[in-house]
Tab-separated table of C-alpha atoms and ligand atoms in Angstrom:
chain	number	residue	atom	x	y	z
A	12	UNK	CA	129.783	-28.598	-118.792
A	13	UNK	CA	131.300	-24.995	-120.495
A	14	UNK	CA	132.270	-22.514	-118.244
A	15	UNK	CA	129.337	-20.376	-120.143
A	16	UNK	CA	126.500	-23.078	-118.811
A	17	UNK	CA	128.042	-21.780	-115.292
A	18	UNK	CA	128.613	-17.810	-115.856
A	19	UNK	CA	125.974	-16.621	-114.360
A	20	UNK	CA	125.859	-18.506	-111.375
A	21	UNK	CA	129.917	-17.583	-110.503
A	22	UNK	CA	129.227	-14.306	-110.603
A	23	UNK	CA	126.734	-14.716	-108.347
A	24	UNK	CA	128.076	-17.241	-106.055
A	25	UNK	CA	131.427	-14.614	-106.248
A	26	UNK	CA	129.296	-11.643	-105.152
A	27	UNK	CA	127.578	-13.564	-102.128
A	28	UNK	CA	130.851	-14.219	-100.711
A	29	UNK	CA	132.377	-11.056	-100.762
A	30	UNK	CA	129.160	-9.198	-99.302
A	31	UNK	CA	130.158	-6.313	-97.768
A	32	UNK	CA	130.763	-7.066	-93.798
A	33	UNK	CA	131.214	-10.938	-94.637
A	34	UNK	CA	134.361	-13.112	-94.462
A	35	UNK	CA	135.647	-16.677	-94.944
A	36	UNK	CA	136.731	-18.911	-92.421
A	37	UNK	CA	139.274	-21.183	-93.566
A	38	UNK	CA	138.789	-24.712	-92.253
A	39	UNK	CA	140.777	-26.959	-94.554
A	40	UNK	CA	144.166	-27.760	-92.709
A	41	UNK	CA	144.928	-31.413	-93.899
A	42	UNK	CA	144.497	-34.110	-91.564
A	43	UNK	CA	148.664	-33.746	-91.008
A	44	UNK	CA	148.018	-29.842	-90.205
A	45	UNK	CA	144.918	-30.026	-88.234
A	46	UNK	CA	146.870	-33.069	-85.795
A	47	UNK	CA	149.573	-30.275	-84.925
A	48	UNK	CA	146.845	-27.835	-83.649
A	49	UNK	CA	144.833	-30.647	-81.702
A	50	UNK	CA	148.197	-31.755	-80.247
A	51	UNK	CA	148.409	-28.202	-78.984
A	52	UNK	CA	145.597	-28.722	-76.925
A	53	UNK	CA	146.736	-32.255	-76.165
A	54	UNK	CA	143.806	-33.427	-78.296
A	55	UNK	CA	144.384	-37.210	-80.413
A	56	UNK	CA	144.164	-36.496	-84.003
A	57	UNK	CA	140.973	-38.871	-84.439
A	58	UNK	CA	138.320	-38.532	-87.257
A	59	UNK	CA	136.355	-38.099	-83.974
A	60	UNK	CA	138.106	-35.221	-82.623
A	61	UNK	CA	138.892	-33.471	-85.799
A	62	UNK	CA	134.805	-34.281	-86.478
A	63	UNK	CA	133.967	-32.964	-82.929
A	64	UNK	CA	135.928	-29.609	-83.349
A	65	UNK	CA	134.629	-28.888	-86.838
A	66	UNK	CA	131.404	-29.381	-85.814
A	67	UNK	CA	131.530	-27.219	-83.039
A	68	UNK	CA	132.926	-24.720	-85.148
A	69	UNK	CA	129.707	-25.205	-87.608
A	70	UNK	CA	126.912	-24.954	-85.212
A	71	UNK	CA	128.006	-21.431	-84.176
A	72	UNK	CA	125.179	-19.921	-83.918
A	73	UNK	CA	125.284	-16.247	-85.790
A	74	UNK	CA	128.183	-16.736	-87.351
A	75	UNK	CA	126.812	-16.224	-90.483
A	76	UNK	CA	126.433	-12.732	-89.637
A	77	UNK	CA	129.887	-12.318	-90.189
A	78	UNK	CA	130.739	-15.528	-92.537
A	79	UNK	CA	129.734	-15.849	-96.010
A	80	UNK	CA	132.014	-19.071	-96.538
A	81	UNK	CA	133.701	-21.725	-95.115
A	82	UNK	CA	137.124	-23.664	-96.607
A	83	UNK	CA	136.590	-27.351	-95.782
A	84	UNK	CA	139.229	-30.215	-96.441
A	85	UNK	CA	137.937	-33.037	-98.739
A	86	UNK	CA	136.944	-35.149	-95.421
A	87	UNK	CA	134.812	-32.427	-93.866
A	88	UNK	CA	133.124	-32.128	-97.112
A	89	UNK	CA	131.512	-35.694	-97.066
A	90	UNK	CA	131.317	-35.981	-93.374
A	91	UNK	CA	128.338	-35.773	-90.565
A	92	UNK	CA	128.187	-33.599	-87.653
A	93	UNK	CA	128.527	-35.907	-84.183
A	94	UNK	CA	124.659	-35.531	-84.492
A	95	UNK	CA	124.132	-37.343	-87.472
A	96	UNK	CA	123.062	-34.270	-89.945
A	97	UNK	CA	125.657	-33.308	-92.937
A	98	UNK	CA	128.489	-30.602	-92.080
A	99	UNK	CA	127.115	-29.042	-95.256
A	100	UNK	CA	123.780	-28.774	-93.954
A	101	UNK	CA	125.108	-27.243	-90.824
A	102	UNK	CA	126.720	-24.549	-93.033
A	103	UNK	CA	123.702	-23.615	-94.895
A	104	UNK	CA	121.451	-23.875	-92.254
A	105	UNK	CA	124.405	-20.549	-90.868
A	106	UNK	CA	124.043	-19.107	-94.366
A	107	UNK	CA	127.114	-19.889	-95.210
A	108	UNK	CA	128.716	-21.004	-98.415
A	109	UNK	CA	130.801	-24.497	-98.166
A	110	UNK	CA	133.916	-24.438	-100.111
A	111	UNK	CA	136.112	-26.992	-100.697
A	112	UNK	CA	140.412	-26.867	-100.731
A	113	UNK	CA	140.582	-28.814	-104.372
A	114	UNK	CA	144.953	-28.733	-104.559
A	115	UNK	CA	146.998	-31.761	-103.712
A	116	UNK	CA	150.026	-30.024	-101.859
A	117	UNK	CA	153.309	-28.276	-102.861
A	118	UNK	CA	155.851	-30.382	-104.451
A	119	UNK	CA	159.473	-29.070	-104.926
A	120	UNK	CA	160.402	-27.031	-108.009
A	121	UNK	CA	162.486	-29.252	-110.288
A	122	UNK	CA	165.171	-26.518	-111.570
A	123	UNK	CA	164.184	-24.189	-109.338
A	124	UNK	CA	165.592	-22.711	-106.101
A	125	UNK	CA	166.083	-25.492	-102.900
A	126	UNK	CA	163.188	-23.718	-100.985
A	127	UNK	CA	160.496	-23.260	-104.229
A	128	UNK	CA	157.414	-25.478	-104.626
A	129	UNK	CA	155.068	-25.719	-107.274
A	130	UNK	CA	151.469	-26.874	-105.953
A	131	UNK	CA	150.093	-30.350	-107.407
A	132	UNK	CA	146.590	-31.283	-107.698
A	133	UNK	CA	145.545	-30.768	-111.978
A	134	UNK	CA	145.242	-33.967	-112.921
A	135	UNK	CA	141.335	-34.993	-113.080
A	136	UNK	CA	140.319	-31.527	-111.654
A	137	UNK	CA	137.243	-30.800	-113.738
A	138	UNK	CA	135.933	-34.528	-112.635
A	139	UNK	CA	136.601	-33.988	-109.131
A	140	UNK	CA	135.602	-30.503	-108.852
A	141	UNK	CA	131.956	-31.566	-110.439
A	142	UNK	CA	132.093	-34.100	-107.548
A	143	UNK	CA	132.551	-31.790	-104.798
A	144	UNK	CA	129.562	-29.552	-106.552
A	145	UNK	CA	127.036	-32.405	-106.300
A	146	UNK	CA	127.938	-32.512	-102.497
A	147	UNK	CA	127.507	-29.038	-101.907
A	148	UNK	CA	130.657	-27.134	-102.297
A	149	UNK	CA	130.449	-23.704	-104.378
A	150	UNK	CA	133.728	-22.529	-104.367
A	151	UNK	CA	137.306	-23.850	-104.185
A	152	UNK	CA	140.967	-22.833	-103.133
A	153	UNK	CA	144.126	-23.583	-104.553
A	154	UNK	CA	147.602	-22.196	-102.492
A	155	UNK	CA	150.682	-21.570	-104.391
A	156	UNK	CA	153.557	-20.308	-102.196
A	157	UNK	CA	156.519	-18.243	-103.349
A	158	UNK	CA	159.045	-17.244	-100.732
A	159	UNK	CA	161.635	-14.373	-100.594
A	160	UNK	CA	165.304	-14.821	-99.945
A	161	UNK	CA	168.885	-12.930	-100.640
A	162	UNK	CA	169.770	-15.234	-102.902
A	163	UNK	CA	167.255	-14.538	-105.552
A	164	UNK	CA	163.979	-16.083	-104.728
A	165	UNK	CA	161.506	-16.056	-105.607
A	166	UNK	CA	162.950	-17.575	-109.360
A	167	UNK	CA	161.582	-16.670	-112.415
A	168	UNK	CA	161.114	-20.155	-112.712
A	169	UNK	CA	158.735	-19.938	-109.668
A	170	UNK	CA	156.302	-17.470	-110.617
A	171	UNK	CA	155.954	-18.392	-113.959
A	172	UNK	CA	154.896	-21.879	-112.669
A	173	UNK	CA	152.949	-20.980	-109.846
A	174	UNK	CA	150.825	-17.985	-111.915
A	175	UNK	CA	150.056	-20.600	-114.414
A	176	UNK	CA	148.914	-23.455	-112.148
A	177	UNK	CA	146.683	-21.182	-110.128
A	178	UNK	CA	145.089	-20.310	-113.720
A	179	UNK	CA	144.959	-23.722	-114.847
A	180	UNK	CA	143.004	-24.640	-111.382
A	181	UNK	CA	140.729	-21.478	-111.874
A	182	UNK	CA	139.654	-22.226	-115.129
A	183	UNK	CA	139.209	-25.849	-114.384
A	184	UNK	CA	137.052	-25.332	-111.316
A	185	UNK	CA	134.942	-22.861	-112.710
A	186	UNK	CA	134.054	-25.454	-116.126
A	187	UNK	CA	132.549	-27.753	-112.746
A	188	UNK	CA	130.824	-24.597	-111.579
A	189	UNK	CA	133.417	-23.504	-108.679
A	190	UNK	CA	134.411	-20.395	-108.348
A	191	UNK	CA	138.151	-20.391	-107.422
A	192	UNK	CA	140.038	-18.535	-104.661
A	193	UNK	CA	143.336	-17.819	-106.107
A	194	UNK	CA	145.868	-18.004	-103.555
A	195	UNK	CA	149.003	-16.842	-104.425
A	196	UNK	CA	150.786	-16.772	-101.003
A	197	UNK	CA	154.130	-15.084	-100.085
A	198	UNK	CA	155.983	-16.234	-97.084
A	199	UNK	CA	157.107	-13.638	-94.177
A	200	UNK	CA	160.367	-15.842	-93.546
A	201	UNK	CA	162.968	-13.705	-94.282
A	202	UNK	CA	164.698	-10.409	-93.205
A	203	UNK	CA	163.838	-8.239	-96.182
A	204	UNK	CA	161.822	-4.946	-96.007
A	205	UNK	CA	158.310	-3.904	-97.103
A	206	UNK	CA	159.265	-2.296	-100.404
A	207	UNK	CA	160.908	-6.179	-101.347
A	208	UNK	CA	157.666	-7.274	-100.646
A	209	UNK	CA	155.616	-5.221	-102.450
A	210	UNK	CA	158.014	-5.346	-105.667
A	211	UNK	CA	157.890	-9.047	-105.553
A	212	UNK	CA	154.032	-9.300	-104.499
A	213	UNK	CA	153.018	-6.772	-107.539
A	214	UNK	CA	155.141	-9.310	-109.990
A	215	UNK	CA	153.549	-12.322	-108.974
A	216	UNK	CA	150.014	-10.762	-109.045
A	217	UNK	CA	150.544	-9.240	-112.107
A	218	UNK	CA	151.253	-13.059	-113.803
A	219	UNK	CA	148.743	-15.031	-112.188
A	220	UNK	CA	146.621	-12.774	-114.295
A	221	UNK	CA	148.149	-12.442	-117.041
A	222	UNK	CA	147.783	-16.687	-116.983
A	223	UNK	CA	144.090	-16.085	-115.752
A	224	UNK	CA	143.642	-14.165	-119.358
A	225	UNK	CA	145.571	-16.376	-121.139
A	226	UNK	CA	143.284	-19.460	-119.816
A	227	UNK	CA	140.088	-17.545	-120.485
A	228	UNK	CA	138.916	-17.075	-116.363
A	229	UNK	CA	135.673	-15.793	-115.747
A	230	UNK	CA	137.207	-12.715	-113.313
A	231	UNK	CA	134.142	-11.897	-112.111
A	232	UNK	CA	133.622	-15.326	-110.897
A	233	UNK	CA	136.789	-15.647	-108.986
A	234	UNK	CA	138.376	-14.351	-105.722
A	235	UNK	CA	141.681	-13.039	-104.501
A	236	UNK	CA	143.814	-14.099	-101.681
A	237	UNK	CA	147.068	-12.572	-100.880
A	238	UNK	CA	149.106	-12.468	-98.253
A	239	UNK	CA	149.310	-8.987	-97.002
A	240	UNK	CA	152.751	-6.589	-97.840
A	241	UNK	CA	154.807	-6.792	-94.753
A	242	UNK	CA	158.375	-7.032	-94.346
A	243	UNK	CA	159.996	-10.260	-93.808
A	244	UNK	CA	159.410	-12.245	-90.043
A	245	UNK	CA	163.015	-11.351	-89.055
A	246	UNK	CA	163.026	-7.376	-90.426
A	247	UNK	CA	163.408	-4.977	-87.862
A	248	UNK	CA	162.074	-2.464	-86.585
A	249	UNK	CA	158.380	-4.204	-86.641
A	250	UNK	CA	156.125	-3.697	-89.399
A	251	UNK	CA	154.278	-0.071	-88.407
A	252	UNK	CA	150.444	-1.094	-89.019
A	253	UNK	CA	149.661	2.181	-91.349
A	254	UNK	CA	152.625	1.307	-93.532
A	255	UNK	CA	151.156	-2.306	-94.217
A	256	UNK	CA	147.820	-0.994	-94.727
A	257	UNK	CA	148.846	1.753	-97.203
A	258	UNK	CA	152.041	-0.823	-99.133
A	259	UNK	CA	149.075	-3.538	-99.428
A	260	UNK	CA	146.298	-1.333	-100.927
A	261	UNK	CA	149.044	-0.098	-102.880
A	262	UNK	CA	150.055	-3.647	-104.484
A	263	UNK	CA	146.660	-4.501	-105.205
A	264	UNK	CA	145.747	-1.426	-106.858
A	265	UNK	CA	148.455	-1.735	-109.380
A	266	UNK	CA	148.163	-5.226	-109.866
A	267	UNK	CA	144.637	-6.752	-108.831
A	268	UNK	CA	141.980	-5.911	-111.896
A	269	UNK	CA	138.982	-4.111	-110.982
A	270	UNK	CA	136.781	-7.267	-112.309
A	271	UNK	CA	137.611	-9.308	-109.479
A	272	UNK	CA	134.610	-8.671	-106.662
A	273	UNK	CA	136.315	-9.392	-103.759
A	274	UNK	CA	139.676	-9.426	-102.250
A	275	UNK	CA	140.194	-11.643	-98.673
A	276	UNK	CA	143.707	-11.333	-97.221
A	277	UNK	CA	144.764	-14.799	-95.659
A	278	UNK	CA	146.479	-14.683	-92.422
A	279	UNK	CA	150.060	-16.078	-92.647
A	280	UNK	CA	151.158	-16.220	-89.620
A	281	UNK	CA	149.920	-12.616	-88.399
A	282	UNK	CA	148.619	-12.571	-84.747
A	283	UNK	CA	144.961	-12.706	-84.380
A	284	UNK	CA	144.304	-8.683	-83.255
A	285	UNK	CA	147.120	-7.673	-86.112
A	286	UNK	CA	144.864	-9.482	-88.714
A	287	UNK	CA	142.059	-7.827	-87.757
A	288	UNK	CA	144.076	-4.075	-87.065
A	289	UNK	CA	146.055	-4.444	-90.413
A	290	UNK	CA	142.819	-5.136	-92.096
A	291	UNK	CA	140.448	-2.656	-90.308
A	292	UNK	CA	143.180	0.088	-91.707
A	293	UNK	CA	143.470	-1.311	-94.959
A	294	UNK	CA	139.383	-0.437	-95.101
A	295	UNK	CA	139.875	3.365	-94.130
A	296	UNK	CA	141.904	4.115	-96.843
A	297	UNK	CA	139.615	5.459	-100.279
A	298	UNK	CA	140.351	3.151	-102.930
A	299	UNK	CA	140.533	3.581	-106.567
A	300	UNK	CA	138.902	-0.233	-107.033
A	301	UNK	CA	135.599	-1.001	-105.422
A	302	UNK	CA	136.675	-4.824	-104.525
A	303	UNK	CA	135.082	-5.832	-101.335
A	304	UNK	CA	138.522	-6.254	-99.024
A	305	UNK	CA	137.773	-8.464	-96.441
A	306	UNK	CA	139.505	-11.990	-94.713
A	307	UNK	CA	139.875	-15.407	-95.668
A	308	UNK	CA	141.692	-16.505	-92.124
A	309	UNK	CA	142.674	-20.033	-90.575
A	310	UNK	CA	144.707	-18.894	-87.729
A	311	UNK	CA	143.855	-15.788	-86.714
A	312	UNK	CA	140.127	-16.833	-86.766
A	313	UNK	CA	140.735	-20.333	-84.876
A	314	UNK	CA	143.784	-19.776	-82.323
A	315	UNK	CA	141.884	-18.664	-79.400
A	316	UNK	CA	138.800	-20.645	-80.539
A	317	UNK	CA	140.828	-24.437	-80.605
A	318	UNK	CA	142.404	-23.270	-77.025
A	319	UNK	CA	139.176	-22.256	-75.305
A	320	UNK	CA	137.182	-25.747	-76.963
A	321	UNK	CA	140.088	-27.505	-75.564
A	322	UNK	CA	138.603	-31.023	-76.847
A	323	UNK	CA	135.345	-30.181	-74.949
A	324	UNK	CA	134.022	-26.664	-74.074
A	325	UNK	CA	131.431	-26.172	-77.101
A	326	UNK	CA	130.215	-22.808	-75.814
A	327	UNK	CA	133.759	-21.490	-75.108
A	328	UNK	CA	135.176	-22.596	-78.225
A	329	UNK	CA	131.610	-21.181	-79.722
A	330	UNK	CA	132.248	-17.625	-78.184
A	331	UNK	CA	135.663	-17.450	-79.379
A	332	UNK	CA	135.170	-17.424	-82.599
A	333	UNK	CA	132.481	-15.459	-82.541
A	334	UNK	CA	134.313	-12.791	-81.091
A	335	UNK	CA	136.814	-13.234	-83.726
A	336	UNK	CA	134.352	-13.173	-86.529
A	337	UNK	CA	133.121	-10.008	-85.406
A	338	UNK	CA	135.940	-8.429	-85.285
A	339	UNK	CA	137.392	-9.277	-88.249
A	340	UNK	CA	133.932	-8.247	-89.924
A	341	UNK	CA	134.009	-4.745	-88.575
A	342	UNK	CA	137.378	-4.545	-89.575
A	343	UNK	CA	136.254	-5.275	-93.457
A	344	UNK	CA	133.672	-2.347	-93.294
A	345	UNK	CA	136.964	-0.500	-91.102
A	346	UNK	CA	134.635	0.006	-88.060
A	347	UNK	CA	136.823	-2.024	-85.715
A	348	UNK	CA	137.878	-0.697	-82.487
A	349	UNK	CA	141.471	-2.342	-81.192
A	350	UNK	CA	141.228	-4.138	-78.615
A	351	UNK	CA	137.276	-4.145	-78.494
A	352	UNK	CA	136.845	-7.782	-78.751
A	353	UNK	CA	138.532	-10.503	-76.626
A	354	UNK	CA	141.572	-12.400	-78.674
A	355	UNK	CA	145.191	-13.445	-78.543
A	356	UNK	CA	148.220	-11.468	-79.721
A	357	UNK	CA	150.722	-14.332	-79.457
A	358	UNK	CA	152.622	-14.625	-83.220
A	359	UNK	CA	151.318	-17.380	-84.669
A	360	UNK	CA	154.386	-17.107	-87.219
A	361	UNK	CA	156.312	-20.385	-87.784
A	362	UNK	CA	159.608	-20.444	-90.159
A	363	UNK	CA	158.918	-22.889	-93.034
A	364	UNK	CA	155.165	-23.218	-92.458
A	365	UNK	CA	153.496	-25.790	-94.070
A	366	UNK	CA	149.779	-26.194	-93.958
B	5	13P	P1	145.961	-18.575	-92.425
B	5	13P	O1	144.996	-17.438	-92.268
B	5	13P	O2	146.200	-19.367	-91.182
B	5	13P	O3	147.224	-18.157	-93.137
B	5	13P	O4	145.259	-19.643	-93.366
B	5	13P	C1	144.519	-19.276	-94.427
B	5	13P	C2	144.635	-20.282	-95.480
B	5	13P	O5	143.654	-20.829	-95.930
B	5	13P	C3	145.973	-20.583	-95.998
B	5	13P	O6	145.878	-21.323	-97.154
């Protein structure tokens, strides 16, 4: 099918998801990612237990007052609640939107730097993003991650690469009627300072859509999601929340066209109350673009949620995340008050992440 059969429908699909006061929950660690967080809580890494804790996750009830759309790995997609009925179904029945992580993982950079990926997953990705549509999905994501360091990273090599697989992914999802999340993520390892950052986030952003034009992306049916503009893990002092708010409005305005509907900032790393505090300042500031700016988090929506479920407490694990949600949608209207909602301030920042 042309992406023009599907216009319409990822605009529309686009705009749903970046309603104002709405974010995404990102569910789609692999099965390698998602055993490191159950072994956390001393929980097997069973289709059982990663089915049990997704599902619990699902039947939240309200949380589509805060969630537009959820990021499921290729297993959740196709798989049934403990009770029998479809994870999808358990979405919708929420109101939310399932989406669907479509890349294959990063893969080192031939001729590039030791640390720089590229991130696989092109081959057949019309066909199997028109699969994941008949099942239910209505959006996809696709991370490409560029890291800073003093010895010239992120390459040239690296940006070019990355900009033009996340276009080649966008356009290719959207022809199966997707509409793609464009994740260009940059790494806080590191001990450089905001203004690196921002320099080297405004580059990167600036290519990925210069590719997106060059591939012919519907912008209007797409999303954003950036890492914010902090200063490396290891900078000191520690980033000063107005400064991120201001550097990362800042970046996006001069790179992030005003087509796109809706920008949601991934976590990285960032404790759960500085994702929402970072964010909640972000929406204070006037901005020259009328993107919806909201939160497409793993971590910082699930940390104190997969500690309180602990393998079994469904209402615990249930109230968690609601309290999260919450939060982080009051923070994307910029009506959150610190503090005002339970959650856990422990760094969830590990060097050399992989997810
Ligand atoms: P974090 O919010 O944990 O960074 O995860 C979001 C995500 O989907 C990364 O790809």
């Amino acid at each position: 099918m042309a992406l023009s059969y599907y216009a319409e429908e990822l605009k529309k699909t686009a705009a749903a998801i970046a309603r104002p006061g709405k974010g995404i929950l990102a569910v789609d660690e692999s099965t390698k990612t998602v055993g490191k967080r159950l072994a956390s809580i001393g929980v097997e890494n069973t289709e059982d237990n990663r089915k049990a804790y997704r599902g619990m996750l699902f039947t939240s009830k309200g949380l589509g007052e805060y969630i537009s759309g959820a990021i499921l790995f290729e297993e959740t997609l196709f798989q049934n609640h403990p009770d029998g009925e479809s994870m999808v179904n358990k979405l919708e029945k929420l109101g939310i939107i399932p989406g669907i992580k479509v890349d294959k993982g990063l893969r080192p950079l031939a001729g590039g730097h030791d640390v720089e990926t590229f991130c696989s997953g092109l081959d057949g990705l019309v066909e199997r993003a028109a699969d994941y549509y008949e099942q239910g999905a209505r959006f996809a994501k696709w991370r490409a991650v560029l890291q800073i360091t003093d010895d010239g990273c992120p390459t040239n090599l690296s940006i070019q690469e990355n900009a033009w697989g996340l276009a080649r992914y966008a356009r290719s999802v959207q022809e199966s009627g997707l509409v793609p999340i464009i994740e260009p993520e940059i790494l806080m390892d590191g001990a450089h300072d905001i203004a690196k950052t921002a320099a080297v986030q405004e580059q990167v952003i600036k290519t990925v859509y210069k590719a997106c034009q060059e591939n012919g992306v519907l912008l209007e049916g797409t999303l954003l999601k950036p890492s914010m503009t902090v200063p490396g893990a290891d900078f000191t002092p520690k980033a000063d929340p107005q400064q991120v708010a201001e550097m990362t409005i800042r970046t996006m305005e001069r790179s992030v066209p005003a087509s796109v509907p809706g920008i949601v900032f991934l976590s990285g790393g960032l404790s759960e109350e500085a994702a929402s505090v970072y964010l909640n300042l972000m929406n204070k500031i006037e901005r020259k673009a009328k993107w919806n700016v909201s939160f497409s988090y793993g971590r910082a929506l699930q940390h104190s949620c997969l500690k309180a479920w602990g393998g079994s407490n469904i209402e615990g694990g249930q109230k968690a995340l609601l309290a999260r949600a919450q939060a982080n949608s009051e923070a994307s209207t910029g009506s959150y008050v610190t503090g005002s909602q339970p959650s856990s301030d422990e760094a969830l920042f590990v060097a050399g992440y992989t997810y």
